[in-house]
JSON list of C-alpha atoms in Angstrom, two decimals:
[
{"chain": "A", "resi": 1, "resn": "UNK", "atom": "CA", "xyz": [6.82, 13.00, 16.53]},
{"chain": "A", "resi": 2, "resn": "UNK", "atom": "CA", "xyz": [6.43, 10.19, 14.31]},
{"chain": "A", "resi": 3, "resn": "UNK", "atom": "CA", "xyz": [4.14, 8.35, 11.84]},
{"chain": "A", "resi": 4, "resn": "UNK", "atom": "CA", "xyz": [2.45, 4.86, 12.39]},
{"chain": "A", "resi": 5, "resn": "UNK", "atom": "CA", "xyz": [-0.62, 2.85, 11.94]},
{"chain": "A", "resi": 6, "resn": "UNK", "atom": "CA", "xyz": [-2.72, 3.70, 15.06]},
{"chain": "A", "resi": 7, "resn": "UNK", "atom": "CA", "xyz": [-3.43, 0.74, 16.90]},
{"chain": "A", "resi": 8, "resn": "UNK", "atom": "CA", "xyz": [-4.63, -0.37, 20.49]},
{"chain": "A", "resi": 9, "resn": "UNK", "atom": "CA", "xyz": [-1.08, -1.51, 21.84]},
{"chain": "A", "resi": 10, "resn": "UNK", "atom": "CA", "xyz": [0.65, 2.10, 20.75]},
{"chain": "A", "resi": 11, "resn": "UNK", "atom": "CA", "xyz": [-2.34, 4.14, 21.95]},
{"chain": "A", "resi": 12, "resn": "UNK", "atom": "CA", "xyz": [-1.47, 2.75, 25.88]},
{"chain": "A", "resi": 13, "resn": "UNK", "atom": "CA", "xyz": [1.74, 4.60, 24.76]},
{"chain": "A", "resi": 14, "resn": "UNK", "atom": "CA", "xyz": [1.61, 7.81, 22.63]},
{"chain": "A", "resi": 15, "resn": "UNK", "atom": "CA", "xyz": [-1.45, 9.42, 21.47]},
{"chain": "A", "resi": 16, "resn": "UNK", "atom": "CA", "xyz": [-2.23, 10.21, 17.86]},
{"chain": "A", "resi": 17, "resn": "UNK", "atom": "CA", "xyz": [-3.39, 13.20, 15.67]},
{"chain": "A", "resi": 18, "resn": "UNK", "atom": "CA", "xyz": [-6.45, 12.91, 12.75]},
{"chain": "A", "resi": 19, "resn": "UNK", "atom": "CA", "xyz": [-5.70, 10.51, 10.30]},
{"chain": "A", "resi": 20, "resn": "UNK", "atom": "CA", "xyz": [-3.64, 12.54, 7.70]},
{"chain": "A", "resi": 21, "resn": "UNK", "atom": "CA", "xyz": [-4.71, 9.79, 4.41]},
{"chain": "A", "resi": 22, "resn": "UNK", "atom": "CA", "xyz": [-7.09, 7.79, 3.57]},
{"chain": "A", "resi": 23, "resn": "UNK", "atom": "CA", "xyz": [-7.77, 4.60, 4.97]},
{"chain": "A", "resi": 24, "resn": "UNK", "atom": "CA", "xyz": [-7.53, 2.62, 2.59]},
{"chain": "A", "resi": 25, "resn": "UNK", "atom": "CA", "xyz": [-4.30, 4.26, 1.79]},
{"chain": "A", "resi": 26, "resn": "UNK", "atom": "CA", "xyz": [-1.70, 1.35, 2.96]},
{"chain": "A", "resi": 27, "resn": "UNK", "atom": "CA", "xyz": [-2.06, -1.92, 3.65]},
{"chain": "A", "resi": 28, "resn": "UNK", "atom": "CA", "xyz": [-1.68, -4.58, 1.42]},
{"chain": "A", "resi": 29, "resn": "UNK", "atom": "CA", "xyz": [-2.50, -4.27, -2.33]},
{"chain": "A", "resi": 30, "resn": "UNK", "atom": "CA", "xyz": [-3.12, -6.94, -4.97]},
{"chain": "A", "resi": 31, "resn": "UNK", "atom": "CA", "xyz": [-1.98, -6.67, -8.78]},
{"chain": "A", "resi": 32, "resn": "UNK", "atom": "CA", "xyz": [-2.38, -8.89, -11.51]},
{"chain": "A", "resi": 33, "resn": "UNK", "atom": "CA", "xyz": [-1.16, -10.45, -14.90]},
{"chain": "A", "resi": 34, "resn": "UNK", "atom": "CA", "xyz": [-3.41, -8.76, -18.49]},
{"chain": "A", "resi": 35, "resn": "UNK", "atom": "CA", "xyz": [-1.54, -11.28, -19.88]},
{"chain": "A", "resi": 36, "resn": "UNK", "atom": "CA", "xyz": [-3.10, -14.39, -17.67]},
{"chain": "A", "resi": 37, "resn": "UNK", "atom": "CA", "xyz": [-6.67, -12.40, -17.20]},
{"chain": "A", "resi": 38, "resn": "UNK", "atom": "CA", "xyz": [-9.06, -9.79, -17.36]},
{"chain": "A", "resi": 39, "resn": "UNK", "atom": "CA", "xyz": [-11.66, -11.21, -15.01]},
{"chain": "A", "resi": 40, "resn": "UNK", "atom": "CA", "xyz": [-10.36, -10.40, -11.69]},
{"chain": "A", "resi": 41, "resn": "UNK", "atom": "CA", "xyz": [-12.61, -7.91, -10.13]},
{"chain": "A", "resi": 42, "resn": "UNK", "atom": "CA", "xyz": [-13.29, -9.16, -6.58]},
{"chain": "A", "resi": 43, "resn": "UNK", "atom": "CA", "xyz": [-11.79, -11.31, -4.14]},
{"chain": "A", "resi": 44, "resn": "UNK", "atom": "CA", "xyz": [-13.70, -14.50, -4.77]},
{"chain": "A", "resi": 45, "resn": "UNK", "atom": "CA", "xyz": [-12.57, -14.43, -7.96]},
{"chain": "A", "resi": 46, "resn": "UNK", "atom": "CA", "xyz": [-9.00, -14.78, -7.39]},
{"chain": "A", "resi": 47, "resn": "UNK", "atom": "CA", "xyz": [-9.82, -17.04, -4.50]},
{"chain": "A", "resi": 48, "resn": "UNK", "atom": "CA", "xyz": [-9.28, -20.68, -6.91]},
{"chain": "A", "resi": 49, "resn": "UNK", "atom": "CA", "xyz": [-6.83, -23.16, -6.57]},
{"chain": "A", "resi": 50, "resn": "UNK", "atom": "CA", "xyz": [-5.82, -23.02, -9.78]},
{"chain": "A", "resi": 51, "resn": "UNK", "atom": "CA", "xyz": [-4.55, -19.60, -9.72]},
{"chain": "A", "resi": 52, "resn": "UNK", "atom": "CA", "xyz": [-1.16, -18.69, -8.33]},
{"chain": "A", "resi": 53, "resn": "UNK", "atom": "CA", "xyz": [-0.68, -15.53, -5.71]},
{"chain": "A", "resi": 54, "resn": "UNK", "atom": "CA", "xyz": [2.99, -13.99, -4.96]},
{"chain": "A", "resi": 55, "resn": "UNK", "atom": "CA", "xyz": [4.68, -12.55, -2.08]},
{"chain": "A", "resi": 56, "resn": "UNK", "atom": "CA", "xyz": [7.18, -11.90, -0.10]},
{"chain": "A", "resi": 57, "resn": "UNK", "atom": "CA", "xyz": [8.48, -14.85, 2.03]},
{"chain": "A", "resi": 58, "resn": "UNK", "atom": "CA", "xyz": [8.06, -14.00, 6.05]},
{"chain": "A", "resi": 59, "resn": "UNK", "atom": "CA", "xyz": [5.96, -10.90, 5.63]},
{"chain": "A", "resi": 60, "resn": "UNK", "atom": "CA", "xyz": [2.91, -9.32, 6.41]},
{"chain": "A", "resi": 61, "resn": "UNK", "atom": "CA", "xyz": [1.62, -9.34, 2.79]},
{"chain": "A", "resi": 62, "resn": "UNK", "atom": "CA", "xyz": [2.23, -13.33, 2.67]},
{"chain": "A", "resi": 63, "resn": "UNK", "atom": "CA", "xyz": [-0.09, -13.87, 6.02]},
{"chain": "A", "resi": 64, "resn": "UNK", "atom": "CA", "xyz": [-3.07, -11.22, 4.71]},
{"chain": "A", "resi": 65, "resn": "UNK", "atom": "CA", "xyz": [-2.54, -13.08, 1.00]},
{"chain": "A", "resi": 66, "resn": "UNK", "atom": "CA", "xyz": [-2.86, -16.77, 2.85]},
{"chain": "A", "resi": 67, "resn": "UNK", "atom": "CA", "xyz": [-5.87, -15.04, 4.65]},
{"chain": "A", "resi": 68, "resn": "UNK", "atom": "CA", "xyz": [-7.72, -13.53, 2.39]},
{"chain": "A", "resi": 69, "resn": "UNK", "atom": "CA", "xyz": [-6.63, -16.35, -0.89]},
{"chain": "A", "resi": 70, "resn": "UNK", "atom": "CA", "xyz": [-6.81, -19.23, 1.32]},
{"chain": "A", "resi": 71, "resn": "UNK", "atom": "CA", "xyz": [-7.97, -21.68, -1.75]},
{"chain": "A", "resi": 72, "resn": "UNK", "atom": "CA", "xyz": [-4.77, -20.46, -3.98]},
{"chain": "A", "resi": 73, "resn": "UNK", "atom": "CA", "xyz": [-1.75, -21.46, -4.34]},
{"chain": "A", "resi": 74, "resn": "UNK", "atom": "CA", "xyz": [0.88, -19.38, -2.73]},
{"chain": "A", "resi": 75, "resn": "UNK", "atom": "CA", "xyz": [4.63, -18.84, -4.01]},
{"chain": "A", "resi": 76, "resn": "UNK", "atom": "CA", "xyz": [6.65, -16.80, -1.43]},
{"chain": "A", "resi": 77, "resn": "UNK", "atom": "CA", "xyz": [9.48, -15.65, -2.82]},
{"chain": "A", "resi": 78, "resn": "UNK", "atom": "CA", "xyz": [12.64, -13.18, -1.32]},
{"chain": "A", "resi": 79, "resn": "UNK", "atom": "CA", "xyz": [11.59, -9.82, -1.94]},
{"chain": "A", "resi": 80, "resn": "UNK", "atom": "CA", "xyz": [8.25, -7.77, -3.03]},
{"chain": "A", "resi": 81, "resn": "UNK", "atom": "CA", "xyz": [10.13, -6.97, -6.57]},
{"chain": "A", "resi": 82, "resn": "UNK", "atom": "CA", "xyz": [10.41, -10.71, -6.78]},
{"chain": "A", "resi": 83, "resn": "UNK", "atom": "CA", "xyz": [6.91, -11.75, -6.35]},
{"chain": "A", "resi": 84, "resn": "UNK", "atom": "CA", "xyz": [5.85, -9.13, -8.97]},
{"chain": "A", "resi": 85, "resn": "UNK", "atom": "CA", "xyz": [8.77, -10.35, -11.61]},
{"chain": "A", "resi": 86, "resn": "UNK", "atom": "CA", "xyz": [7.02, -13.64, -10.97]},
{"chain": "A", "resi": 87, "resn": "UNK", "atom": "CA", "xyz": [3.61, -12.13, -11.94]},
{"chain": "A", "resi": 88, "resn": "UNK", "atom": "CA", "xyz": [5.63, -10.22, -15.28]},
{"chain": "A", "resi": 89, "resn": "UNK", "atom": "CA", "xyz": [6.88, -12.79, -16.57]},
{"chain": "A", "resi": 90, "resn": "UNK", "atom": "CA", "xyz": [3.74, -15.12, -15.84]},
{"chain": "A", "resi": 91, "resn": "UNK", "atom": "CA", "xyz": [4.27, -17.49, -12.80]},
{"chain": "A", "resi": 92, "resn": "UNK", "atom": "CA", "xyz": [2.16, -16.41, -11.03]},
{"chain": "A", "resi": 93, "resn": "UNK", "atom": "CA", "xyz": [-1.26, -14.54, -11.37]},
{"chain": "A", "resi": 94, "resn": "UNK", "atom": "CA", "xyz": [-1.14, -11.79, -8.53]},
{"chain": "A", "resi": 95, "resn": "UNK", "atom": "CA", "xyz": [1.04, -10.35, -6.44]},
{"chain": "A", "resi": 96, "resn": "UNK", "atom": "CA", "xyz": [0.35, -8.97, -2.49]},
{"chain": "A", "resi": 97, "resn": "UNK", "atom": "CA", "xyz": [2.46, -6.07, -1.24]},
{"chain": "A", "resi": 98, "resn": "UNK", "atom": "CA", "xyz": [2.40, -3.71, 1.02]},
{"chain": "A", "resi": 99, "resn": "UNK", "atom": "CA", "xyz": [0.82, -0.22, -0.64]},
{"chain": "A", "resi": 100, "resn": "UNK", "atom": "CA", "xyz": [2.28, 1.85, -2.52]},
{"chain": "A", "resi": 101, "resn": "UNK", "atom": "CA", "xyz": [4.45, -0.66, -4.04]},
{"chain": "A", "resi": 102, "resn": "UNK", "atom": "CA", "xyz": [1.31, -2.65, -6.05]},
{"chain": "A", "resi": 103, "resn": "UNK", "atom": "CA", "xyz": [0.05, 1.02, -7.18]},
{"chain": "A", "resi": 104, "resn": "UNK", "atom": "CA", "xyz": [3.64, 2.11, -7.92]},
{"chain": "A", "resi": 105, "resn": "UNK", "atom": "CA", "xyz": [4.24, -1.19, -10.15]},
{"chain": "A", "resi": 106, "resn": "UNK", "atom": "CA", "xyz": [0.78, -1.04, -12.13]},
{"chain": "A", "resi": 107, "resn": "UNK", "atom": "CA", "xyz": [1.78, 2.59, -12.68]},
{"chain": "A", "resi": 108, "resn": "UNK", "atom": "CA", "xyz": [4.87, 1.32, -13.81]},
{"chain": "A", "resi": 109, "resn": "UNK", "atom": "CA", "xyz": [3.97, -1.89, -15.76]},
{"chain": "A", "resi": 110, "resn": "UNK", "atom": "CA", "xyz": [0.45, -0.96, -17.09]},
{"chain": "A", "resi": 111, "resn": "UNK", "atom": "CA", "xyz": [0.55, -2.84, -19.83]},
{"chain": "A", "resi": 112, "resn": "UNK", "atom": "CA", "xyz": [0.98, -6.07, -17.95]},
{"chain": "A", "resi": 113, "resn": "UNK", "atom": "CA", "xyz": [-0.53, -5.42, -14.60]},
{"chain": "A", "resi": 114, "resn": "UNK", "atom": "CA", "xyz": [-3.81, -4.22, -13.21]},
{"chain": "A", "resi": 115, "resn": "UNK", "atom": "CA", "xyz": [-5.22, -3.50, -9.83]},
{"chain": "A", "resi": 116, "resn": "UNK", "atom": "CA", "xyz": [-8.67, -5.36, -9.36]},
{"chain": "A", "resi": 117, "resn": "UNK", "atom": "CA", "xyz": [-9.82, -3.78, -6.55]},
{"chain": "A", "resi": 118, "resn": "UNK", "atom": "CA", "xyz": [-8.53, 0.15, -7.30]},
{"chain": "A", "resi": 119, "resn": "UNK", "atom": "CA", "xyz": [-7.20, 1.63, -4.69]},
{"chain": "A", "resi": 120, "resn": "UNK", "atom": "CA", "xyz": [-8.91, -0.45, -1.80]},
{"chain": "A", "resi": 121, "resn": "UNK", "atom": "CA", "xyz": [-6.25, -2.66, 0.40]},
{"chain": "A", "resi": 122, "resn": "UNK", "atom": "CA", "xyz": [-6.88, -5.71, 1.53]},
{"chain": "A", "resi": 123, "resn": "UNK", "atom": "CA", "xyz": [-6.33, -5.15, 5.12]},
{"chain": "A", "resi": 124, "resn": "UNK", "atom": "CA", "xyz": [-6.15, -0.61, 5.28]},
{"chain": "A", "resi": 125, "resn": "UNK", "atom": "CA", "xyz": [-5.18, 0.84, 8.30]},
{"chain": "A", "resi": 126, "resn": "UNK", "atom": "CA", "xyz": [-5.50, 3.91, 9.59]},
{"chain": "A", "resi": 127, "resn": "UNK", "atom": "CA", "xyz": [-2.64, 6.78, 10.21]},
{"chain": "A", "resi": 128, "resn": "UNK", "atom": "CA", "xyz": [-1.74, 9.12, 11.63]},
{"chain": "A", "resi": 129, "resn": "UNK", "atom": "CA", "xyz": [1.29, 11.19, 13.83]},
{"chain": "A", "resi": 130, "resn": "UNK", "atom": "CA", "xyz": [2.05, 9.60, 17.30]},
{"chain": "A", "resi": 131, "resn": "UNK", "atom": "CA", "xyz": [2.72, 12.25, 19.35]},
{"chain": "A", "resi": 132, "resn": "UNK", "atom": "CA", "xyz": [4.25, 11.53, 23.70]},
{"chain": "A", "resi": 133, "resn": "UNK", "atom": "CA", "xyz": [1.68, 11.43, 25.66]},
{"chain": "A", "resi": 134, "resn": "UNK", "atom": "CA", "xyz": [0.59, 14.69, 27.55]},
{"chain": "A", "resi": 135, "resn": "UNK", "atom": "CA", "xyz": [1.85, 16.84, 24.83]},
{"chain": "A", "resi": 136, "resn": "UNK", "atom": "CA", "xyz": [-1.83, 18.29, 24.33]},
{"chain": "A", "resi": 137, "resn": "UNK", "atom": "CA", "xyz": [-0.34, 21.59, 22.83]},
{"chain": "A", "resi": 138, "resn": "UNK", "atom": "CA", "xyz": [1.23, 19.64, 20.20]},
{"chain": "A", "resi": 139, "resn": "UNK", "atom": "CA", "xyz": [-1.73, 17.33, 19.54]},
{"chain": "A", "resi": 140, "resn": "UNK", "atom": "CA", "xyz": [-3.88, 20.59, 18.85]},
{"chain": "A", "resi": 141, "resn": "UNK", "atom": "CA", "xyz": [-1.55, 22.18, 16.80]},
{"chain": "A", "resi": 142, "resn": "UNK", "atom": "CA", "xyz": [-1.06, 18.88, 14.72]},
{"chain": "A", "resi": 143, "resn": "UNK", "atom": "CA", "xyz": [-4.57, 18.43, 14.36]},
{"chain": "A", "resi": 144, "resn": "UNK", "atom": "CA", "xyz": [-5.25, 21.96, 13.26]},
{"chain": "A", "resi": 145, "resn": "UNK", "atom": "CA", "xyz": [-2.60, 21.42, 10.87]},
{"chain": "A", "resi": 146, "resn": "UNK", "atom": "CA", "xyz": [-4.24, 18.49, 9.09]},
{"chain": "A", "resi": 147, "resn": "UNK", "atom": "CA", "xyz": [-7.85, 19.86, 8.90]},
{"chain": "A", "resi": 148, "resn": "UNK", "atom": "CA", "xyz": [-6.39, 23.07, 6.89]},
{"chain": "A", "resi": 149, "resn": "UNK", "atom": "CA", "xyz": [-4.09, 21.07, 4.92]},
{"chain": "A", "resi": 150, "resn": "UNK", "atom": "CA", "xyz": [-6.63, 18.64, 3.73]},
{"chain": "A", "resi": 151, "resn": "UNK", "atom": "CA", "xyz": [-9.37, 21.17, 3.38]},
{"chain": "A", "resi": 152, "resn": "UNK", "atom": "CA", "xyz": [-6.90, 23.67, 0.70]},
{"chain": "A", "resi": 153, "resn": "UNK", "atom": "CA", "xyz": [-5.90, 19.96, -1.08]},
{"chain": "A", "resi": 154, "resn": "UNK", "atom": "CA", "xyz": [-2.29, 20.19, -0.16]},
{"chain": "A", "resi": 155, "resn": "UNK", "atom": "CA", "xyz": [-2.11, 16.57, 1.93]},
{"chain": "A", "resi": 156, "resn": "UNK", "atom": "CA", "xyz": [-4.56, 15.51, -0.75]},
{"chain": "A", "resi": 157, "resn": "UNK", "atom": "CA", "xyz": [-2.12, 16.16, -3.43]},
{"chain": "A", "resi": 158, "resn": "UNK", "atom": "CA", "xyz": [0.80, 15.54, -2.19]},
{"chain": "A", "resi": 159, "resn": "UNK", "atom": "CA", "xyz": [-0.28, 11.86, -1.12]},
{"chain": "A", "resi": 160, "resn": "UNK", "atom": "CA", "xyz": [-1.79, 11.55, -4.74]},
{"chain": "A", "resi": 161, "resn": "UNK", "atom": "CA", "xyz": [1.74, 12.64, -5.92]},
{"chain": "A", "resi": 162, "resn": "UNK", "atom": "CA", "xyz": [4.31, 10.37, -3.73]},
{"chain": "A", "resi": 163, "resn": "UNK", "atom": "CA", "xyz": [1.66, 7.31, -3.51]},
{"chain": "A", "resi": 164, "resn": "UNK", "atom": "CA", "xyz": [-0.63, 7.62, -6.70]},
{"chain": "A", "resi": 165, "resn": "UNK", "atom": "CA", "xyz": [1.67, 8.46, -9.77]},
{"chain": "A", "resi": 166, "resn": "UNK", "atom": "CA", "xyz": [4.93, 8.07, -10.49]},
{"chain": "A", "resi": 167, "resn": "UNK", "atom": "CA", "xyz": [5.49, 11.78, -11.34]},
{"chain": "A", "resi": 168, "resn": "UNK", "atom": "CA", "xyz": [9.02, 11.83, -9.02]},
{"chain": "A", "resi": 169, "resn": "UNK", "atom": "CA", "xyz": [10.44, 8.54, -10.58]},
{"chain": "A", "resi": 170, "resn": "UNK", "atom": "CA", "xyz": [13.26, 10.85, -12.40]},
{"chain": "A", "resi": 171, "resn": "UNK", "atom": "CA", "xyz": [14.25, 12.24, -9.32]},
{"chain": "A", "resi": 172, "resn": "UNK", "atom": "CA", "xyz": [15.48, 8.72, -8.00]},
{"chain": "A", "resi": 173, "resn": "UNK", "atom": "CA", "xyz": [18.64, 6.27, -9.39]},
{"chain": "A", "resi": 174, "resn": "UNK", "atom": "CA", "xyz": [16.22, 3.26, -8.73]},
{"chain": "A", "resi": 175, "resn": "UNK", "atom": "CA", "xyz": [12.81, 3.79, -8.25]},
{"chain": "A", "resi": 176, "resn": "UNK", "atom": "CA", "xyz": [10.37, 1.20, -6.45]},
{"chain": "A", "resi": 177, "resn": "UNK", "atom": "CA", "xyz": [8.38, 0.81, -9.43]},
{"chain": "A", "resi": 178, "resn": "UNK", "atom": "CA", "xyz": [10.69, -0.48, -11.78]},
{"chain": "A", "resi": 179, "resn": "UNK", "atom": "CA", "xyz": [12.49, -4.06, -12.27]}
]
């Protein structure tokens, strides 16, 4: 048992359960400098050449950023953290990262960062438990599983809690959030 985005090429090789979060839930996420603006609110408006977008060199949140920004200019630097200390201290105007990392460091940095487009990625997937294939008992039960844990708010809550706040921060030495 394992979790994954569901996609064509794993479904020829394990099946999956229900989706267990949102769709929207990971992906890529976008935050961006008070300090440069305010007026970010949809893509198109971050879309200009004369802003500057961050992220990580090699990864998937530097091809959906090209994608989606393609009339920016893009800085790739070595790490996530790095392309949202670029943002912080003000070269660049957003940053794209894989989710939760953009909620986790608006959480974190609210009074310098904000996330345009809420919660919404810029590419959300969907997932769920891959489970071998022919394992129908275990499919059922899995599935079962989700529908009573979403419908009594536990999954709910718990993905609010680990991907929404920052609530367990104390718990860790370094946190994700933090610079």
């Amino acid at each position: 048992v394992g979790s994954m985005a569901v996609t064509p090429h794993r479904q020829v090789t394990v099946v999956f359960t229900e989706p267990y979060v949102p769709k929207a839930a990971f992906g890529e996420g976008v935050v961006v400098s008070r300090k440069i603006t305010k007026s970010i609110t949809d893509i198109d408006s971050l879309n200009r050449p004369d802003f500057i977008v961050a992220s990580s060199r090699f990864s998937q949140a530097a091809k959906v950023a090209l994608e989606t920004f393609p009339a920016a200019e893009h800085r790739h630097y070595f790490s996530h953290a790095q392309s949202i200390e670029a943002v912080l201290l003000g070269e660049a105007v957003a940053a794209v990262g894989p989710e939760p990392h953009p909620t986790l460091w608006s959480l974190e940095n609210a009074e310098g960062l904000y996330m345009p487009f809420g919660e919404e990625t810029l590419n959300g997937g969907m997932y769920a438990i891959a489970v071998r294939l022919g394992d129908r008992d275990l499919l059922d039960y899995l599935n079962k599983w989700i529908v009573v844990r979403k419908e009594d708010g536990w999954l709910p809550e718990r993905f609010r809690y680990w991907f929404r706040s920052t609530e367990w921060y104390d718990e860790m030495v370094s946190p994700p959030g933090r610079l």
